[in-house]
Structures are given as structure tokens and as C-alpha cells.
Tab-separated table of C-alpha atoms and ligand atoms in Angstrom:
chain	number	residue	atom	x	y	z
A	102	UNK	CA	-15.950	14.856	19.430
A	103	UNK	CA	-17.916	15.168	16.340
A	104	UNK	CA	-20.401	12.124	14.728
A	105	UNK	CA	-19.295	11.749	10.866
A	106	UNK	CA	-20.571	9.429	7.813
A	107	UNK	CA	-18.721	6.307	7.391
A	108	UNK	CA	-18.885	2.883	5.225
A	109	UNK	CA	-18.323	-0.085	7.531
A	110	UNK	CA	-18.205	-3.860	7.470
A	111	UNK	CA	-20.465	-4.868	9.972
A	112	UNK	CA	-18.756	-8.292	10.534
A	113	UNK	CA	-16.625	-10.431	8.021
A	114	UNK	CA	-19.249	-11.941	6.315
A	115	UNK	CA	-21.400	-8.890	5.749
A	116	UNK	CA	-21.052	-6.473	2.507
A	117	UNK	CA	-19.532	-3.078	3.742
A	118	UNK	CA	-22.491	-0.352	4.350
A	119	UNK	CA	-23.279	3.158	5.838
A	120	UNK	CA	-22.316	3.560	8.966
A	121	UNK	CA	-21.260	6.535	11.639
A	122	UNK	CA	-18.352	6.879	13.661
A	123	UNK	CA	-17.165	9.537	16.456
A	124	UNK	CA	-13.778	11.385	15.812
A	125	UNK	CA	-12.210	13.035	18.788
A	126	UNK	CA	-12.516	16.884	19.201
A	127	UNK	CA	-8.672	18.038	18.055
A	128	UNK	CA	-5.844	18.024	20.613
A	129	UNK	CA	-3.006	20.572	20.919
A	130	UNK	CA	-1.122	18.234	18.414
A	131	UNK	CA	-3.758	17.085	16.053
A	132	UNK	CA	-4.707	17.969	12.650
A	133	UNK	CA	-8.545	17.805	11.268
A	134	UNK	CA	-8.817	16.378	7.641
A	135	UNK	CA	-11.566	16.318	5.225
A	136	UNK	CA	-11.359	13.501	3.655
A	137	UNK	CA	-11.395	13.991	-0.272
A	138	UNK	CA	-10.283	10.533	-1.963
A	139	UNK	CA	-9.226	7.195	-0.207
A	140	UNK	CA	-7.683	4.522	-2.114
A	141	UNK	CA	-8.873	0.795	-2.089
A	142	UNK	CA	-5.677	-1.744	-0.793
A	143	UNK	CA	-6.150	-5.370	-0.863
A	144	UNK	CA	-5.187	-5.110	2.811
A	145	UNK	CA	-8.878	-3.646	3.512
A	146	UNK	CA	-10.158	-6.833	1.917
A	147	UNK	CA	-7.991	-9.383	3.785
A	148	UNK	CA	-9.190	-7.275	6.993
A	149	UNK	CA	-13.283	-6.693	6.239
A	150	UNK	CA	-13.199	-10.394	5.754
A	151	UNK	CA	-11.053	-11.534	9.092
A	152	UNK	CA	-8.550	-13.517	6.646
A	153	UNK	CA	-5.543	-12.398	8.491
A	154	UNK	CA	-7.243	-12.901	11.696
A	155	UNK	CA	-7.963	-10.741	15.148
A	156	UNK	CA	-9.987	-8.091	12.912
A	157	UNK	CA	-12.288	-5.818	15.038
A	158	UNK	CA	-15.835	-4.692	13.967
A	159	UNK	CA	-17.402	-2.673	12.944
A	160	UNK	CA	-14.301	-1.879	10.410
A	161	UNK	CA	-14.300	1.275	8.575
A	162	UNK	CA	-11.069	0.371	6.267
A	163	UNK	CA	-8.955	3.004	4.017
A	164	UNK	CA	-5.098	3.906	4.845
A	165	UNK	CA	-4.791	5.753	1.355
A	166	UNK	CA	-6.143	8.823	2.506
A	167	UNK	CA	-5.879	11.969	1.101
A	168	UNK	CA	-7.713	15.435	1.886
A	169	UNK	CA	-7.646	19.258	2.951
A	170	UNK	CA	-6.895	20.237	6.652
A	171	UNK	CA	-9.698	22.064	8.542
A	172	UNK	CA	-8.215	22.863	11.860
A	173	UNK	CA	-5.338	22.350	13.668
A	174	UNK	CA	-3.936	22.348	17.365
A	175	UNK	CA	-2.427	25.124	19.295
A	176	UNK	CA	0.883	23.050	19.143
A	177	UNK	CA	0.737	22.145	15.391
A	178	UNK	CA	3.441	23.279	13.338
A	179	UNK	CA	3.460	22.101	10.031
A	180	UNK	CA	0.140	22.055	9.010
A	181	UNK	CA	-2.861	24.983	9.125
A	182	UNK	CA	-6.091	24.960	7.532
A	183	UNK	CA	-6.576	24.719	3.758
A	184	UNK	CA	-3.631	22.611	3.210
A	185	UNK	CA	-3.368	19.436	1.713
A	186	UNK	CA	-2.513	16.299	3.991
A	187	UNK	CA	-2.505	12.841	3.577
A	188	UNK	CA	-2.735	9.924	6.425
A	189	UNK	CA	-1.240	6.282	5.237
A	190	UNK	CA	-1.355	3.112	7.317
A	191	UNK	CA	-0.084	4.389	10.999
A	192	UNK	CA	-1.277	7.073	13.146
A	193	UNK	CA	0.543	6.437	16.306
A	194	UNK	CA	3.081	4.210	17.675
A	195	UNK	CA	5.526	4.288	20.960
A	196	UNK	CA	7.653	7.083	19.694
A	197	UNK	CA	10.297	5.929	21.916
A	198	UNK	CA	11.906	2.785	20.844
A	199	UNK	CA	14.873	2.370	18.631
A	200	UNK	CA	12.877	1.816	15.884
A	201	UNK	CA	10.327	4.838	16.420
A	202	UNK	CA	13.563	6.791	16.916
A	203	UNK	CA	15.059	5.470	13.739
A	204	UNK	CA	11.989	6.514	12.048
A	205	UNK	CA	10.530	2.955	11.296
A	206	UNK	CA	7.593	3.668	12.944
A	207	UNK	CA	5.988	0.689	11.169
A	208	UNK	CA	8.439	-1.679	13.186
A	209	UNK	CA	7.841	0.199	16.745
A	210	UNK	CA	9.067	-2.263	19.251
A	211	UNK	CA	6.157	-2.018	21.106
A	212	UNK	CA	3.581	-2.034	18.364
A	213	UNK	CA	2.081	0.848	16.523
A	214	UNK	CA	-1.139	1.998	16.015
A	215	UNK	CA	-2.364	1.314	12.744
A	216	UNK	CA	-4.870	3.787	11.110
A	217	UNK	CA	-7.814	1.160	11.221
A	218	UNK	CA	-8.545	-2.341	12.756
A	219	UNK	CA	-6.619	-1.169	15.752
A	220	UNK	CA	-6.683	0.139	19.571
A	221	UNK	CA	-5.300	3.607	20.215
A	222	UNK	CA	-3.859	4.723	23.275
A	223	UNK	CA	-6.866	5.802	25.001
A	224	UNK	CA	-8.701	2.271	24.168
A	225	UNK	CA	-10.636	3.294	21.248
A	226	UNK	CA	-10.773	1.406	17.954
A	227	UNK	CA	-9.044	3.288	15.168
A	228	UNK	CA	-11.765	3.932	12.252
A	229	UNK	CA	-9.941	4.058	8.374
A	230	UNK	CA	-10.535	6.795	5.252
A	231	UNK	CA	-14.234	5.600	4.268
A	232	UNK	CA	-15.318	8.481	5.908
A	233	UNK	CA	-15.536	12.045	5.608
A	234	UNK	CA	-13.309	13.398	8.122
A	235	UNK	CA	-10.430	12.205	10.116
A	236	UNK	CA	-8.184	13.384	13.142
A	237	UNK	CA	-4.866	12.978	13.232
A	238	UNK	CA	-1.516	13.863	15.258
A	239	UNK	CA	0.733	16.116	13.309
A	240	UNK	CA	3.516	13.656	13.868
A	241	UNK	CA	1.699	11.087	11.564
A	242	UNK	CA	0.361	13.504	8.915
A	243	UNK	CA	2.260	13.920	5.540
A	244	UNK	CA	2.238	16.961	3.008
A	245	UNK	CA	1.147	16.386	-0.360
A	246	UNK	CA	2.042	18.510	-3.140
A	247	UNK	CA	-0.360	20.698	-5.109
A	248	UNK	CA	1.567	20.123	-8.070
A	249	UNK	CA	0.018	16.607	-8.741
A	250	UNK	CA	-3.543	14.823	-9.409
A	251	UNK	CA	-5.008	14.734	-5.658
A	252	UNK	CA	-7.169	11.630	-6.544
A	253	UNK	CA	-4.098	9.865	-7.962
A	254	UNK	CA	-1.859	10.707	-5.148
A	255	UNK	CA	-4.035	8.734	-2.612
A	256	UNK	CA	-2.467	5.193	-3.482
A	257	UNK	CA	0.887	6.988	-2.667
A	258	UNK	CA	0.356	6.297	0.892
A	259	UNK	CA	0.156	2.618	1.057
A	260	UNK	CA	0.788	1.131	-2.186
A	261	UNK	CA	4.137	4.150	-3.229
A	262	UNK	CA	5.387	3.358	0.198
A	263	UNK	CA	5.158	-0.343	0.201
A	264	UNK	CA	7.187	-0.819	-2.862
A	265	UNK	CA	9.389	2.437	-2.442
A	266	UNK	CA	10.437	1.684	0.855
A	267	UNK	CA	12.195	-2.248	-0.044
A	268	UNK	CA	13.575	-0.236	-3.243
A	269	UNK	CA	15.169	1.685	-1.134
A	270	UNK	CA	16.380	-0.487	1.349
A	271	UNK	CA	18.029	-3.284	-1.125
A	272	UNK	CA	19.187	0.013	-3.140
A	273	UNK	CA	17.734	-0.665	-6.190
A	274	UNK	CA	19.189	1.616	-9.163
A	275	UNK	CA	20.968	1.418	-12.649
A	276	UNK	CA	22.372	-1.450	-13.782
A	277	UNK	CA	19.758	-3.785	-12.366
A	278	UNK	CA	17.471	-6.014	-13.099
A	279	UNK	CA	14.365	-5.879	-11.022
A	280	UNK	CA	11.372	-7.961	-11.254
A	281	UNK	CA	7.839	-7.282	-9.950
A	282	UNK	CA	5.594	-10.083	-9.697
A	283	UNK	CA	1.661	-9.314	-9.881
A	284	UNK	CA	0.447	-6.244	-11.786
A	285	UNK	CA	-2.025	-4.697	-9.353
A	286	UNK	CA	-2.412	-1.960	-6.542
A	287	UNK	CA	1.185	-2.219	-5.685
A	288	UNK	CA	2.968	-3.774	-8.237
A	289	UNK	CA	2.072	-0.876	-11.144
A	290	UNK	CA	3.252	1.513	-8.361
A	291	UNK	CA	6.616	-0.787	-7.967
A	292	UNK	CA	6.966	-0.295	-11.817
A	293	UNK	CA	6.823	3.171	-11.935
A	294	UNK	CA	9.427	3.909	-9.101
A	295	UNK	CA	11.832	0.801	-10.259
A	296	UNK	CA	11.920	2.540	-13.736
A	297	UNK	CA	12.305	5.682	-11.973
A	298	UNK	CA	15.184	4.645	-10.054
A	299	UNK	CA	17.337	3.490	-12.942
A	300	UNK	CA	16.286	0.149	-12.984
A	301	UNK	CA	15.706	-2.269	-15.912
A	302	UNK	CA	12.279	-3.825	-15.127
A	303	UNK	CA	10.333	-6.987	-15.794
A	304	UNK	CA	6.376	-7.960	-15.089
A	305	UNK	CA	5.729	-11.306	-14.471
A	306	UNK	CA	2.169	-11.689	-14.293
A	307	UNK	CA	-0.744	-14.324	-14.546
A	308	UNK	CA	-2.850	-11.695	-16.872
A	309	UNK	CA	-1.477	-11.723	-20.406
A	310	UNK	CA	-3.954	-8.886	-21.133
A	311	UNK	CA	-1.627	-6.462	-18.970
A	312	UNK	CA	1.565	-6.669	-21.112
A	313	UNK	CA	0.874	-3.109	-22.969
A	314	UNK	CA	-0.021	-1.605	-19.667
A	315	UNK	CA	3.166	-3.058	-18.213
A	316	UNK	CA	5.392	-1.907	-20.643
A	317	UNK	CA	3.502	1.658	-20.549
A	318	UNK	CA	3.844	1.911	-16.897
A	319	UNK	CA	7.984	1.449	-17.571
A	320	UNK	CA	8.948	-2.162	-17.604
A	321	UNK	CA	11.429	-2.886	-20.395
A	322	UNK	CA	10.007	-6.606	-20.528
A	323	UNK	CA	7.060	-9.014	-19.713
A	324	UNK	CA	6.510	-12.956	-18.565
A	325	UNK	CA	3.358	-14.753	-18.252
A	326	UNK	CA	3.865	-17.053	-15.371
A	327	UNK	CA	1.640	-19.005	-16.570
A	328	UNK	CA	3.910	-20.560	-19.240
A	329	UNK	CA	6.681	-22.598	-17.980
A	330	UNK	CA	9.071	-21.918	-20.860
A	331	UNK	CA	8.651	-18.061	-21.108
A	332	UNK	CA	9.699	-18.898	-17.180
A	333	UNK	CA	12.477	-20.665	-18.176
A	334	UNK	CA	14.124	-17.890	-20.264
A	335	UNK	CA	14.643	-15.497	-17.000
A	336	UNK	CA	15.947	-18.324	-14.761
A	337	UNK	CA	18.508	-16.689	-12.703
A	338	UNK	CA	18.372	-13.221	-14.522
A	339	UNK	CA	17.180	-10.956	-11.295
A	340	UNK	CA	19.408	-9.203	-9.053
A	341	UNK	CA	16.154	-8.347	-7.111
A	342	UNK	CA	12.275	-9.374	-7.167
A	343	UNK	CA	9.341	-7.564	-5.449
A	344	UNK	CA	6.547	-10.017	-5.074
A	345	UNK	CA	3.208	-8.638	-4.627
A	346	UNK	CA	0.961	-11.834	-4.845
A	347	UNK	CA	-2.111	-11.091	-2.787
A	348	UNK	CA	-3.005	-15.308	-2.843
A	349	UNK	CA	-0.693	-18.166	-1.961
A	350	UNK	CA	2.356	-18.405	-4.353
A	351	UNK	CA	5.204	-20.431	-5.307
A	352	UNK	CA	7.944	-18.908	-3.626
A	353	UNK	CA	9.789	-21.690	-5.387
A	354	UNK	CA	9.163	-20.837	-8.945
A	355	UNK	CA	9.993	-17.117	-8.439
A	356	UNK	CA	13.293	-17.700	-6.341
A	357	UNK	CA	14.735	-19.575	-9.346
A	358	UNK	CA	14.666	-16.555	-11.334
A	359	UNK	CA	16.968	-14.789	-8.633
A	360	UNK	CA	20.624	-14.672	-9.520
A	361	UNK	CA	23.847	-15.474	-7.432
A	362	UNK	CA	23.561	-13.087	-4.259
A	363	UNK	CA	20.339	-11.848	-5.221
A	364	UNK	CA	16.559	-10.976	-3.051
A	365	UNK	CA	13.199	-11.854	-3.173
A	366	UNK	CA	11.449	-9.854	-1.162
A	367	UNK	CA	7.569	-10.304	-0.273
A	368	UNK	CA	5.285	-7.463	0.410
A	369	UNK	CA	1.987	-9.229	-0.897
A	370	UNK	CA	0.481	-11.148	2.357
A	371	UNK	CA	-1.415	-14.059	1.716
A	372	UNK	CA	-3.209	-15.413	4.906
A	373	UNK	CA	-2.055	-18.975	3.978
A	374	UNK	CA	1.428	-19.764	4.645
A	375	UNK	CA	3.730	-21.166	1.258
A	376	UNK	CA	6.532	-23.549	1.092
A	377	UNK	CA	9.988	-22.889	0.079
A	378	UNK	CA	12.998	-25.338	-1.091
A	379	UNK	CA	16.358	-24.448	0.947
A	380	UNK	CA	18.178	-25.346	-1.791
A	381	UNK	CA	16.850	-22.945	-3.626
A	382	UNK	CA	18.101	-20.340	-1.437
A	383	UNK	CA	21.455	-22.218	-0.347
A	384	UNK	CA	22.668	-22.921	-3.784
A	385	UNK	CA	23.521	-19.242	-5.073
A	386	UNK	CA	22.946	-17.268	-1.699
A	387	UNK	CA	19.921	-16.039	-1.924
A	388	UNK	CA	17.541	-14.252	0.603
A	389	UNK	CA	14.101	-14.419	1.013
A	390	UNK	CA	12.359	-11.652	2.915
A	391	UNK	CA	9.690	-9.548	3.740
A	392	UNK	CA	9.039	-5.933	4.020
A	393	UNK	CA	6.268	-3.898	5.918
A	394	UNK	CA	4.890	-0.898	4.998
A	395	UNK	CA	7.091	2.575	5.594
A	396	UNK	CA	7.778	4.607	8.283
A	397	UNK	CA	6.888	8.814	8.057
A	398	UNK	CA	9.941	10.136	7.542
A	399	UNK	CA	10.350	7.610	4.685
A	400	UNK	CA	6.611	7.915	3.347
A	401	UNK	CA	7.275	12.040	2.986
A	402	UNK	CA	10.549	11.407	1.050
A	403	UNK	CA	8.544	8.732	-0.873
A	404	UNK	CA	5.605	11.827	-1.722
A	405	UNK	CA	8.476	14.373	-2.519
A	406	UNK	CA	10.086	12.126	-4.786
A	407	UNK	CA	7.009	10.914	-6.721
A	408	UNK	CA	6.105	15.162	-6.633
A	409	UNK	CA	9.599	15.523	-8.600
A	410	UNK	CA	9.498	12.709	-10.990
A	411	UNK	CA	5.741	13.198	-11.650
A	412	UNK	CA	4.563	9.802	-10.527
A	413	UNK	CA	0.878	9.033	-9.365
A	414	UNK	CA	-1.230	5.994	-9.223
A	415	UNK	CA	-3.192	4.897	-12.382
A	416	UNK	CA	-6.833	5.026	-10.513
A	417	UNK	CA	-10.413	4.366	-11.330
A	418	UNK	CA	-12.705	6.236	-9.333
A	419	UNK	CA	-15.784	5.261	-7.812
A	420	UNK	CA	-18.293	6.371	-5.547
A	421	UNK	CA	-18.661	4.572	-1.939
A	422	UNK	CA	-21.592	2.866	-2.660
A	423	UNK	CA	-19.693	0.516	-5.279
A	424	UNK	CA	-17.151	-0.621	-2.827
A	425	UNK	CA	-18.613	-3.894	-2.234
A	426	UNK	CA	-17.976	-4.216	-6.135
A	427	UNK	CA	-15.010	-2.813	-6.230
A	428	UNK	CA	-13.733	-5.803	-3.848
A	429	UNK	CA	-15.129	-8.319	-6.267
A	430	UNK	CA	-13.253	-6.900	-9.306
A	431	UNK	CA	-10.197	-6.836	-7.041
A	432	UNK	CA	-10.389	-10.484	-6.028
A	433	UNK	CA	-10.547	-10.841	-9.657
A	434	UNK	CA	-7.186	-8.554	-10.961
A	435	UNK	CA	-9.615	-6.632	-12.642
A	436	UNK	CA	-8.767	-2.865	-11.638
A	437	UNK	CA	-6.457	-0.873	-13.654
A	438	UNK	CA	-4.603	-0.250	-10.952
A	439	UNK	CA	-6.483	1.329	-8.191
A	440	UNK	CA	-9.612	1.920	-6.858
A	441	UNK	CA	-10.243	5.231	-5.377
A	442	UNK	CA	-13.240	6.114	-3.772
A	443	UNK	CA	-14.711	9.879	-4.672
A	444	UNK	CA	-15.535	11.192	-0.811
A	445	UNK	CA	-18.176	13.378	-2.124
A	446	UNK	CA	-20.225	10.531	-2.895
A	447	UNK	CA	-20.456	9.746	0.982
A	448	UNK	CA	-20.963	13.604	1.773
A	449	UNK	CA	-24.107	13.773	-0.379
B	93	LIG	P1	-3.683	-6.232	-5.738
B	93	LIG	O1	-3.976	-4.809	-6.614
B	93	LIG	O2	-5.288	-7.307	-6.085
B	93	LIG	O3	-2.702	-6.849	-6.546
B	93	LIG	C1	-2.206	-8.458	-6.537
B	93	LIG	C2	-2.007	-9.050	-7.838
B	93	LIG	O4	-1.304	-10.346	-7.725
B	93	LIG	C3	-3.081	-9.324	-8.871
B	93	LIG	O5	-3.287	-7.948	-9.591
B	93	LIG	C4	-2.266	-10.052	-9.498
B	93	LIG	O6	-1.563	-9.991	-10.822
B	93	LIG	C5	-1.378	-11.093	-8.776
B	93	LIG	N1	-2.212	-12.254	-8.255
B	93	LIG	C6	-3.499	-12.551	-7.823
B	93	LIG	N2	-3.741	-13.398	-7.647
B	93	LIG	C7	-2.502	-14.473	-7.829
B	93	LIG	C8	-2.447	-15.784	-7.852
B	93	LIG	N3	-3.085	-16.911	-7.192
B	93	LIG	N4	-0.997	-16.157	-8.220
B	93	LIG	C9	-0.370	-15.229	-9.044
B	93	LIG	N5	-0.648	-14.034	-8.793
B	93	LIG	C10	-1.387	-13.349	-8.306
B	93	LIG	O7	-3.498	-6.003	-4.164
B	93	LIG	P2	-2.586	-4.716	-3.738
B	93	LIG	O8	-3.439	-4.147	-3.049
B	93	LIG	O9	-1.223	-4.524	-4.552
B	93	LIG	O10	-1.964	-5.967	-2.456
B	93	LIG	C11	-1.203	-7.207	-2.913
B	93	LIG	C12	-0.903	-7.444	-1.462
B	93	LIG	O11	0.091	-7.026	-1.131
B	93	LIG	C13	-1.777	-8.200	-0.661
B	93	LIG	O12	-1.722	-9.415	0.295
B	93	LIG	C14	-1.992	-6.522	0.394
B	93	LIG	O13	-2.573	-7.297	2.090
B	93	LIG	C15	-0.564	-6.971	0.682
B	93	LIG	N6	0.125	-5.582	0.827
B	93	LIG	C16	1.020	-5.678	1.851
B	93	LIG	C17	1.670	-4.806	2.336
B	93	LIG	C18	2.911	-4.285	3.298
B	93	LIG	O14	3.548	-3.667	4.361
B	93	LIG	N7	3.922	-5.679	3.120
B	93	LIG	C19	1.025	-3.493	1.993
B	93	LIG	C20	-0.090	-3.259	1.330
B	93	LIG	C21	-0.681	-4.500	0.936
B	93	LIG	P3	-1.745	-10.597	-11.947
B	93	LIG	O15	-2.872	-10.134	-12.644
B	93	LIG	O16	-0.599	-9.357	-12.721
B	93	LIG	O17	-1.210	-11.692	-12.331
B	94	LIG	ZN1	-2.729	-1.058	2.072
B	95	LIG	ZN1	8.131	2.265	18.874
């Protein structure tokens, strides 16, 4: 066991602050990683504030982890000390159900073990990436290219895979009209990835000041969702809409923009429900669906795709002492487009 520095939320109503946690001694299949950068996902805020219910405290959030391997267990085949490595939202699963066998561990029928706010197979709480070190089974550790800017790779481990997976599952590609609702951490990755897959991308945003960025990131069109006439102008236009909005929003309004046989997929996870009118789906055989992060195989595929296409996140680097301010700015949609913690700030 090693005692390491971390930042934790002591409860749902207190700010995050310095904390220390134990990391297990690496077992035969484990990879020990010194964390260099960790992204800040809106899910960290939902969970640290117990907005989804069932949070375990003290909580060390963080599931967009990149770092350097410091040691590996005797049976580890694919990593050695000195390698770069990534850890996303999953650190274990049952490994034998049909979903695990299909490489879709996020849908494990027996429940996956999350990187934080979860209980592992030994009954211990898991602690995430707002810390200096982590120990993870090789099967749940990702290979990271040294060709990309490492601090901008961190958000790929959640924002990247969460948007890549539905784009692939719904076979988004050339000739398709794709809309991304919400230009935040997930949204800006969705724009880059959908454009790289060959789709024509529209950003639908509540923030008029993001239009220039949307186009720089790869969108061809921008719609201000607060302007009814702009929304009407794109009614029935889209084959596929990815909804990344973190707060309750009108699914009916966005569903009207989907064409016959098209789909809107939710990745944004507001705590409160939103209504949907059945007729809005029935009349044009539309699909409303959801999608959860992505499995380890597909996460590696996404990282390799990003390395090949030179895709990383647009990041704002912060010291860990600024984490509570960063949360407030995320809540105001004031981040371009992902905060990433420089973990050197926790080591000093
Ligand atoms: P984020 O950076 O805060 O982005 C969310 C964006 O939603 C904002 O930038 C804003 O974009 C838009 N928005 C916020 N409030 C809105 C409102 N009231 N009405 C309309 N639009 C609004 O958050 P994120 O890290 O990308 O995460 C987004 C959501 O996805 C969170 O709920 C998170 O928990 C969830 N998530 C889900 C998965 C999954 O596996 N499904 C994985 C990761 C995260 P504009 O300024 O452009 O309007
Ligand atoms: Zn996340
Ligand atoms: Zn399973």
C-alpha cells in the first residue's frame, strides 16, 4: 500500500480540498501510473454534488487520466515502466458476461467498477484521477500515443470516447447531416470527431459567442437555440443529433430537427427528467436513444483514431487549487473547452 496525495469532496455540500488516499501495491496484472494530467468532466460535478444520488464520500473524482507507468506486475504484457498510459471511466467489470465478452464493459450485466465513486471487487471504494498516482489492472489501461500533446489527450478518455462511441454505433459518415447540441467538453469533441468521420456538422448552442469556435473546431453551421426562427430554419434537417446538454432541456424542441428515420442520442445526463411527446417520434419514425461512455477496445480504437487524425481536446490547464472555481465556471458554460489539472501542482 502507498499513501498518496489527492483532492477530495468530503461531502455533497463542501468544496474539494487536500486529502490523502491509499493505493494498493501493484498485483501481478497491475500497472502503477504516476498521473500527469486529469481532465475535469461535468460528471465529476454531478457526482461530487450527489446530483445523481448514491455518491460515496469522501470522493476523489477524475476519470480522464494520463500519466507515466512507474512499475508493472509480473504478468503484465503490454506496458513497462516509462510508457505513457491512460485510464478512463472504467477500472474493472465482471469480464465474463456477454457485454464484457463483446468488449462493451460499460454495459457489464453484473455492473462495472467505475474509476471513482464505485466499490471494487475487494470491497474498497475507488478513487479517481485528482491524485498523484493510480494502480489499474492492465486490461483497463489504455495505450497513449507520444505524438499528441499529452495534456490535451486526457479529455479523450471520457469526452472523446463518450462522443466517438455513438457516432460509430449509428454509423455517422460522409453525406450525413449531424448536429451537436451543447458546445462544452463533450460537444467540442463530438464536433471534431464527426467532422473527421466526414459528416457535415451543425452546432446548436445557447451561447452566441461560441460560433467562431464552432467553425474552427469543424462545424459548417451554427444555430443559436434561443432564437426560434433559427431553430425553425433547420427543422427536419438532421440524420443524427448528439445531445450533450448537462441541464434539463426540451427533447421535443431538438427532436423536431431530426428527419424521417433519424435519431437523437442523449449523452448529456441531467439529473431531472425531461418530457418527450410520443407523436414527435411516431410521425417520422424517429429514434430517441442514449449511450454510455465506451468499452476498453473502442476507447483504444478512438485513441488510435485521434492519433491518426491529429485530434486532441482544446484545454485550459489549471493547478488543482483552482478546482472549485473551475467547477463554477463549467456550470456557467465558461470553459474552452475542457479544464485539465496539471498534477505537478499536487505534488509540490
Ligand atoms: P459541459 O462542458 O458543461 O458542457 C455542457 C454544455 O451544455 C454547455 O457547454 C452548454 O453548451 C450546454 N448547456 C448547459 N446548460 C444548458 C441548458 N440549460 N440548456 C441548453 N444547453 C445547456 O459538460 P460535459 O463535461 O460536456 O458533460 C455534458 C453532460 O454529459 C453532463 O451531464 C455529463 O454528466 C454527461 N456525460 C455523460 C457521459 C455518458 O457516458 N453518457 C459521459 C460523460 C459526461 P452551450 O454553451 O453551447 O449551450
Ligand atoms: Zn466524464
Ligand atoms: Zn460483465
